[in-house]
C-alpha positions as a printed Julia matrix, in Angstrom:
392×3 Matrix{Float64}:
 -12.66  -16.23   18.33
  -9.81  -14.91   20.35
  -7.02  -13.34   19.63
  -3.63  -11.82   21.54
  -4.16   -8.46   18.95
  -6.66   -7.43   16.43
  -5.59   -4.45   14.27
  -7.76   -2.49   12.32
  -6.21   -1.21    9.18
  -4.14   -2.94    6.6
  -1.83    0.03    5.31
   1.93    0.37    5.87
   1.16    0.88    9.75
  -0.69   -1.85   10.18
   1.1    -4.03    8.39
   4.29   -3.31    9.77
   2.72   -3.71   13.52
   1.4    -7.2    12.76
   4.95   -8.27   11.98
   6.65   -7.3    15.28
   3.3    -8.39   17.54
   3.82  -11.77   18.63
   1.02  -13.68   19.7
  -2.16  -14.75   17.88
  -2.89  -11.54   15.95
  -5.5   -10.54   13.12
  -5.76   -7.66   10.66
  -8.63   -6.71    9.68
  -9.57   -4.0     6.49
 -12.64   -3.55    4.45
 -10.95   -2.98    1.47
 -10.25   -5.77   -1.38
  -6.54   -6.0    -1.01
  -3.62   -5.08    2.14
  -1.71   -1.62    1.1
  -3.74   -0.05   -1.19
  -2.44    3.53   -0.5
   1.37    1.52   -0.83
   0.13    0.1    -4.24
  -0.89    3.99   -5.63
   1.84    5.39   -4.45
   5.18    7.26   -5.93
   3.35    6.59   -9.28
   3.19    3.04   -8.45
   6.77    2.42   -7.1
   6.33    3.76   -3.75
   8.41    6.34   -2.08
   9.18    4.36    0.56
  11.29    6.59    2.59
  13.31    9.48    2.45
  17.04    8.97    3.5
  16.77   12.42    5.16
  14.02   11.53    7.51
  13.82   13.2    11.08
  11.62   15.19   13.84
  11.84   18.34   11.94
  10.29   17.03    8.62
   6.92   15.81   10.64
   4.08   18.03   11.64
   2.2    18.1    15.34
   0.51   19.91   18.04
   3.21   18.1    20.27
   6.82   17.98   17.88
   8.67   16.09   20.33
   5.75   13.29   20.09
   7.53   11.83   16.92
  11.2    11.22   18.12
  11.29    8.34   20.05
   9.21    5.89   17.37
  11.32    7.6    14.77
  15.01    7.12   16.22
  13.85    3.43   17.5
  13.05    2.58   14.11
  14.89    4.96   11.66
  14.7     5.23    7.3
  17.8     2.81    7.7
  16.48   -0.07    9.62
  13.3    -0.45    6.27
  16.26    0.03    3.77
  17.69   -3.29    5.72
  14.36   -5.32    4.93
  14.23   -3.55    1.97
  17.3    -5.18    1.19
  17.42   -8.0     2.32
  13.98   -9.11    0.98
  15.97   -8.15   -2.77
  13.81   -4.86   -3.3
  15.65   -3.41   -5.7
  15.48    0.9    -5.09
  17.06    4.04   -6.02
  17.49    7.67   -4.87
  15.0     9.98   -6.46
  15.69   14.45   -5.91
  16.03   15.24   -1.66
  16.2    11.51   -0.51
  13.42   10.13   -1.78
  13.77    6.44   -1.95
  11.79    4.44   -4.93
  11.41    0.53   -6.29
  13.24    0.19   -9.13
   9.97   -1.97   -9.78
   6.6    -1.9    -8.43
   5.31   -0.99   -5.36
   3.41   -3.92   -4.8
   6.92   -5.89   -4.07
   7.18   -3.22   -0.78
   3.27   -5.08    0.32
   4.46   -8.83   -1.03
   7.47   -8.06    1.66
   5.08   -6.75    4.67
   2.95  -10.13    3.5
   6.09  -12.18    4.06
   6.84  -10.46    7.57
   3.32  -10.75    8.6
   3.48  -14.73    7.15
   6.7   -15.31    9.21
   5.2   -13.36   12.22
   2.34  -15.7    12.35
  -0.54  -12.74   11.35
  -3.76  -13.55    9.91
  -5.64  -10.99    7.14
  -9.26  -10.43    6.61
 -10.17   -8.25    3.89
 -13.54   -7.22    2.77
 -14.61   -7.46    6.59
 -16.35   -4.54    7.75
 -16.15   -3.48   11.89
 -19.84   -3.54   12.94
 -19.72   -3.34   16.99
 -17.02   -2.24   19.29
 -16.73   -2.36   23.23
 -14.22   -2.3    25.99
 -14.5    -5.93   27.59
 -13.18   -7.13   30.8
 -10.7    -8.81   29.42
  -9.75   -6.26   26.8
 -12.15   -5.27   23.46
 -15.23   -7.67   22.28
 -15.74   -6.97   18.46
 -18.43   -8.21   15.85
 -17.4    -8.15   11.92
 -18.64   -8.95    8.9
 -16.95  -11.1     6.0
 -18.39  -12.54    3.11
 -21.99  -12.23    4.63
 -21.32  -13.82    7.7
 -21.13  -12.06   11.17
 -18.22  -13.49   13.45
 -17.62  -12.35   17.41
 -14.21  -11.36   18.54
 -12.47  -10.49   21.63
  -8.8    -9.58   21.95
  -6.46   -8.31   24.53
  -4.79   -5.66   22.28
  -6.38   -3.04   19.5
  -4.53   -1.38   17.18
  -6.18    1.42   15.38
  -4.51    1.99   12.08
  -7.23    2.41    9.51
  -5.39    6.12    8.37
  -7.06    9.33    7.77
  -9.54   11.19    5.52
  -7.46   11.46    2.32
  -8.75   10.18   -0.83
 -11.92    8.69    0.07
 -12.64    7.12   -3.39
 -10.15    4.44   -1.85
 -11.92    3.42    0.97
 -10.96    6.32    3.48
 -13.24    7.09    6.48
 -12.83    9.01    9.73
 -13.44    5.36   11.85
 -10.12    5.67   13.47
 -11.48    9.58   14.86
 -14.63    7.44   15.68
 -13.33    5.1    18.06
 -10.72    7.61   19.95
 -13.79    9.49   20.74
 -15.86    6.16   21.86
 -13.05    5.83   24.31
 -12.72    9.13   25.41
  -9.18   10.39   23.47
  -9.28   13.54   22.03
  -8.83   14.83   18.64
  -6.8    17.74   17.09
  -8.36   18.89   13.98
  -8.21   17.56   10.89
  -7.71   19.26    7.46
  -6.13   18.06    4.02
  -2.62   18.12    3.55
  -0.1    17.9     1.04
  -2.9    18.92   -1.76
  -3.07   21.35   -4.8
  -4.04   24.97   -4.08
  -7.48   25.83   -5.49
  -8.83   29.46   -7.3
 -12.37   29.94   -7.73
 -11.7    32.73  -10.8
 -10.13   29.89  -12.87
  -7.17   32.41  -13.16
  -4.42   29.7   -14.26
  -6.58   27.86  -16.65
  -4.82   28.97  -19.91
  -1.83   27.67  -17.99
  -2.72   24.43  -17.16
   0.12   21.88  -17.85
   3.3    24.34  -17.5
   5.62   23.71  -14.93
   9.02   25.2   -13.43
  11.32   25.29  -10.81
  10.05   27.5    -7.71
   9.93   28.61   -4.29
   6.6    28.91   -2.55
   6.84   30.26    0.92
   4.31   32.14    3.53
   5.24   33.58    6.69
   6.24   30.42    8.55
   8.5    28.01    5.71
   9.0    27.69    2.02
  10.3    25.16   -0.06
  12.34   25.08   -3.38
  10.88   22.41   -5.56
   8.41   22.31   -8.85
   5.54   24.38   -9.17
   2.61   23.32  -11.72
  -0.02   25.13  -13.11
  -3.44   23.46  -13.2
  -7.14   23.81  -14.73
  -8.45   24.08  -10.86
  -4.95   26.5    -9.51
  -1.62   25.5    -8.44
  -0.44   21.9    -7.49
   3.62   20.26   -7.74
   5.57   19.72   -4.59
   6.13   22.86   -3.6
   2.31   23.66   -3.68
   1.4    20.35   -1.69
   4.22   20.83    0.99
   3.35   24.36    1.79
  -0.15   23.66    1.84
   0.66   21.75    5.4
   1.46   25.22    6.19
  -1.56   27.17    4.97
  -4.29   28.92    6.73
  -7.59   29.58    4.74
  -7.4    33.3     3.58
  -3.82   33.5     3.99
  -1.8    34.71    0.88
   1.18   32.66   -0.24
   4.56   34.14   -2.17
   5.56   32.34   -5.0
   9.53   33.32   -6.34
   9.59   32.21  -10.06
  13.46   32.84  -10.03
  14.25   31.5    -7.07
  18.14   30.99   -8.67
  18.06   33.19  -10.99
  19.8    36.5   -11.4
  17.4    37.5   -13.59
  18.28   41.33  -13.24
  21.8    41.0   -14.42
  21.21   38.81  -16.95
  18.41   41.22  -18.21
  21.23   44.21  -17.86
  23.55   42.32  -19.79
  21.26   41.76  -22.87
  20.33   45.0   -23.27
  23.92   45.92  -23.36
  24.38   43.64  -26.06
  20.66   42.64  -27.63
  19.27   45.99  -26.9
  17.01   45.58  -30.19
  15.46   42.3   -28.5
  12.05   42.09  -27.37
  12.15   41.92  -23.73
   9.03   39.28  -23.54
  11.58   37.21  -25.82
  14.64   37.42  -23.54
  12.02   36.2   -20.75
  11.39   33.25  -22.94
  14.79   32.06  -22.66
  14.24   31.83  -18.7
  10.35   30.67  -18.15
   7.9    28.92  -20.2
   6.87   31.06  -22.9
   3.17   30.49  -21.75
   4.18   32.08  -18.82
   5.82   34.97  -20.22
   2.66   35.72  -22.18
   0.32   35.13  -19.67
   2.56   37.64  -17.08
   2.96   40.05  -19.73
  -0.64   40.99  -19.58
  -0.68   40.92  -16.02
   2.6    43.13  -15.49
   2.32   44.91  -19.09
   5.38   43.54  -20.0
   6.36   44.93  -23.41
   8.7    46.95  -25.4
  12.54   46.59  -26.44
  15.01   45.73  -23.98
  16.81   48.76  -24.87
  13.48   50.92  -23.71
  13.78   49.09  -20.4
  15.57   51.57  -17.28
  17.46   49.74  -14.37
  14.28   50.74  -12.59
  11.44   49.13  -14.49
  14.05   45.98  -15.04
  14.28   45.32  -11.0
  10.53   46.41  -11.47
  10.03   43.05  -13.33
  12.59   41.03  -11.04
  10.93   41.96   -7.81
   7.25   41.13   -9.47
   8.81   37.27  -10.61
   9.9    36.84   -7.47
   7.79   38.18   -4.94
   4.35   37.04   -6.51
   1.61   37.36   -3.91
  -1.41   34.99   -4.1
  -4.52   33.99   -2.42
  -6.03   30.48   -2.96
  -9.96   30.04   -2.44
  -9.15   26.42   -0.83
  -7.34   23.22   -1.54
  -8.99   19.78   -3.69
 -10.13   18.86    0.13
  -9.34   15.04    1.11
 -10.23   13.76   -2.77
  -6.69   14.8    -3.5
  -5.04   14.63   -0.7
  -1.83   12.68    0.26
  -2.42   13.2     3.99
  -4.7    14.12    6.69
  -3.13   16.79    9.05
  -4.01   16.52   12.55
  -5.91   13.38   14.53
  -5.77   11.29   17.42
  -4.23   13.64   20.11
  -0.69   13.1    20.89
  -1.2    14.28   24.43
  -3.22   11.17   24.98
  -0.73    8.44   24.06
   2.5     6.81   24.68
   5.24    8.59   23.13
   7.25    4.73   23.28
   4.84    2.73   22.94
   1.23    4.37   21.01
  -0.35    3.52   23.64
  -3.6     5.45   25.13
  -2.53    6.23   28.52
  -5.44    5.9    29.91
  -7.13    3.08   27.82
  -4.56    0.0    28.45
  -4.26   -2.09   25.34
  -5.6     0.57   22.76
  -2.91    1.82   20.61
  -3.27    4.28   17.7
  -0.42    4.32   14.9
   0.02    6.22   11.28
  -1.67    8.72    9.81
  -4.51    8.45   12.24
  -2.57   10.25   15.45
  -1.92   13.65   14.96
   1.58   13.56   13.72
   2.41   14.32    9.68
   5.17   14.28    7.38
   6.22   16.47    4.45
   5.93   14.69    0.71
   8.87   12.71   -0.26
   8.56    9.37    1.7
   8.09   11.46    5.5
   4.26    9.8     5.74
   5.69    6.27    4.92
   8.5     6.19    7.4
   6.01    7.16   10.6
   3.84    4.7     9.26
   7.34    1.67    9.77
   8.44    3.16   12.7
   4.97    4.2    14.59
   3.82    0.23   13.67
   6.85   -1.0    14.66
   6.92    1.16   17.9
   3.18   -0.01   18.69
   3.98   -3.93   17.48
   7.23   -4.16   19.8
   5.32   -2.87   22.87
   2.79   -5.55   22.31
   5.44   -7.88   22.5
   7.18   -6.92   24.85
  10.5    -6.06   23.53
């Protein structure tokens, strides 16, 4: 069988490129159903986008790679389909757009573009052989127990990265840059929990709060959560795009707090007060016992000098830690790094040097922070790949 484009990889990228190909074009993904990553996400209402979207929220060897796919498709152009397809959505903290219902209405749409567009869907088919033809790529699949030849003029490669490999994720779209000589950045987890071998936070598993985590290149303001395993929330998973193995992170536990006044102020007028109590008032009490130990906090507020008081401040809000790791890909959102950017159309996706190969989404080396980022190169990185195809 022959077709104009065959596309590997029914996620959001995929998808999105089989609506703008034109042509006879197929999508192919081992997996039992189109956007499974769509389906699990944003607790099952997908965080589709994030109305703040743009070059500085993505992550690349190359940071200029991302702006062209980006501003030719923007966060505005899917809330249009969005909209008029009657997905119903609303404004979550920092831009991030959510269904007001389920996130399988975001894959029913891409379904209905793909329909209109013409785009046939295999699932459960499984790429056995791959080869540059003449005429463009000769393929061999498998589906339902049956082995099929195919030959197209156009491949997209859009099967994703590492993360959470319980759900199907491989390294195949790494495999076949390097069968056709493109290079590859390295790849680590991103957007995934911190890990600590000592089990130091396991009495605090379950309490959250507010917080800035931060290293020597960014920080964000968002919540932090304790865990069994270390630290996770979204400040934990967006700096841990940022982290280095070895490297110690800050966490601020008052990032907005004037915690020193307020503590000056009570023992003018609580003096009697146990300090760990006035804490309370401010953090989880968990958390004040469990830092009490570690920074011996105890006594009156009235025994407490305007030295040992910005003591206490400085230590909640300059807390230096070292995580053994991160949950690896298991847990993962994202995989940072991939398919080289240096090797492919900014414009377009495509290889440069391989005409008619195109890599789009999480598999190319470009990433975004949490909070709809990842979703948004996946429209705008299909749609760049599917309009080149077409020749628009």
């Amino acid at each position: 069988m022959t077709y104009d484009t065959i596309i590997l990889g029914a996620g959001a990228a995929g998808m999105m490129c089989a609506a703008h190909c034109g042509g006879r074009v197929l999508v192919i993904d081992h997996a039992k159903a189109p956007g499974e990553k769509i389906r699990i996400s944003g607790g099952g209402r997908c965080n589709f986008t994030n109305i703040y979207a743009a070059p500085d929220n993505f992550l690349s060897q190359n940071p200029h790679f991302c702006k062209s796919a980006l501003a030719r498709y923007t966060q505005w152009d899917f809330i249009d389909l969005a909209n008029r397809h009657d997905v119903a959505w609303h404004e979550k903290t920092l831009g991030q757009l959510f269904c007001d219902g389920s996130s399988k209405q975001i894959i029913a749409m891409l379904l209905t573009e793909m329909e209109r567009a013409g785009a046939e869907l295999w699932v459960q088919t499984s790429l056995r052989f791959l080869r540059k033809s003449d005429a463009g790529f000769a393929l061999e699949v498998e589906r339902e127990g049956q082995r099929h030849s195919l030959t197209c003029n156009n491949l997209v490669l859009a099967t994703g990265g590492k993360s959470i490999p319980k759900m199907g994720a491989t390294g195949l779209a790494y495999d076949i840059a390097q069968q056709f000589g493109l290079r590859l950045t390295n790849t680590r987890a991103g957007l995934v929990p911190f890990t600590f071998s000592d089990g130091k936070f396991k009495d605090l598993s379950g309490v959250s709060l507010p917080a800035r985590l931060s290293n020597d290149r960014t920080g964000f303001d968002e919540a932090l959560l304790f865990t069994h395993r270390g630290l996770s929330g979204p400040s934990v998973l967006q700096l841990s795009s940022y982290w280095c193995e070895g490297e110690a992170i800050r966490v601020n536990l008052i990032p907005d707090l004037p915690l020193y006044d307020l503590l000056r102020d009570q023992r003018q007028a609580s003096g009697r007060k146990d300090l760990s109590t006035e804490l309370a008032r401010h953090l989880p009490g968990r958390l004040v016992d469990y830092l009490g130990q570690q920074l011996l906090v105890s006594g009156k507020l009235a025994d407490q000098s305007d030295t040992k008081l910005a003591e206490l401040t400085k230590a909640l809000s300059d807390w230096h830690l070292v995580p053994s790791g991160t949950e690896g890909y298991r847990t993962a959102e994202v995989t940072l790094g991939g398919i080289d950017t240096d090797d492919l159309s900014s414009k377009t996706m495509e290889a440069k040097e391989i005409p008619g190969l195109y890599a789009i989404g999480e598999a190319v080396d470009v990433t975004g922070w949490l909070g709809g980022y990842n979703f948004q190169w996946a429209w705008s990185s299909g749609h760049a790949a599917g309009t080149a195809i077409a020749g628009d």
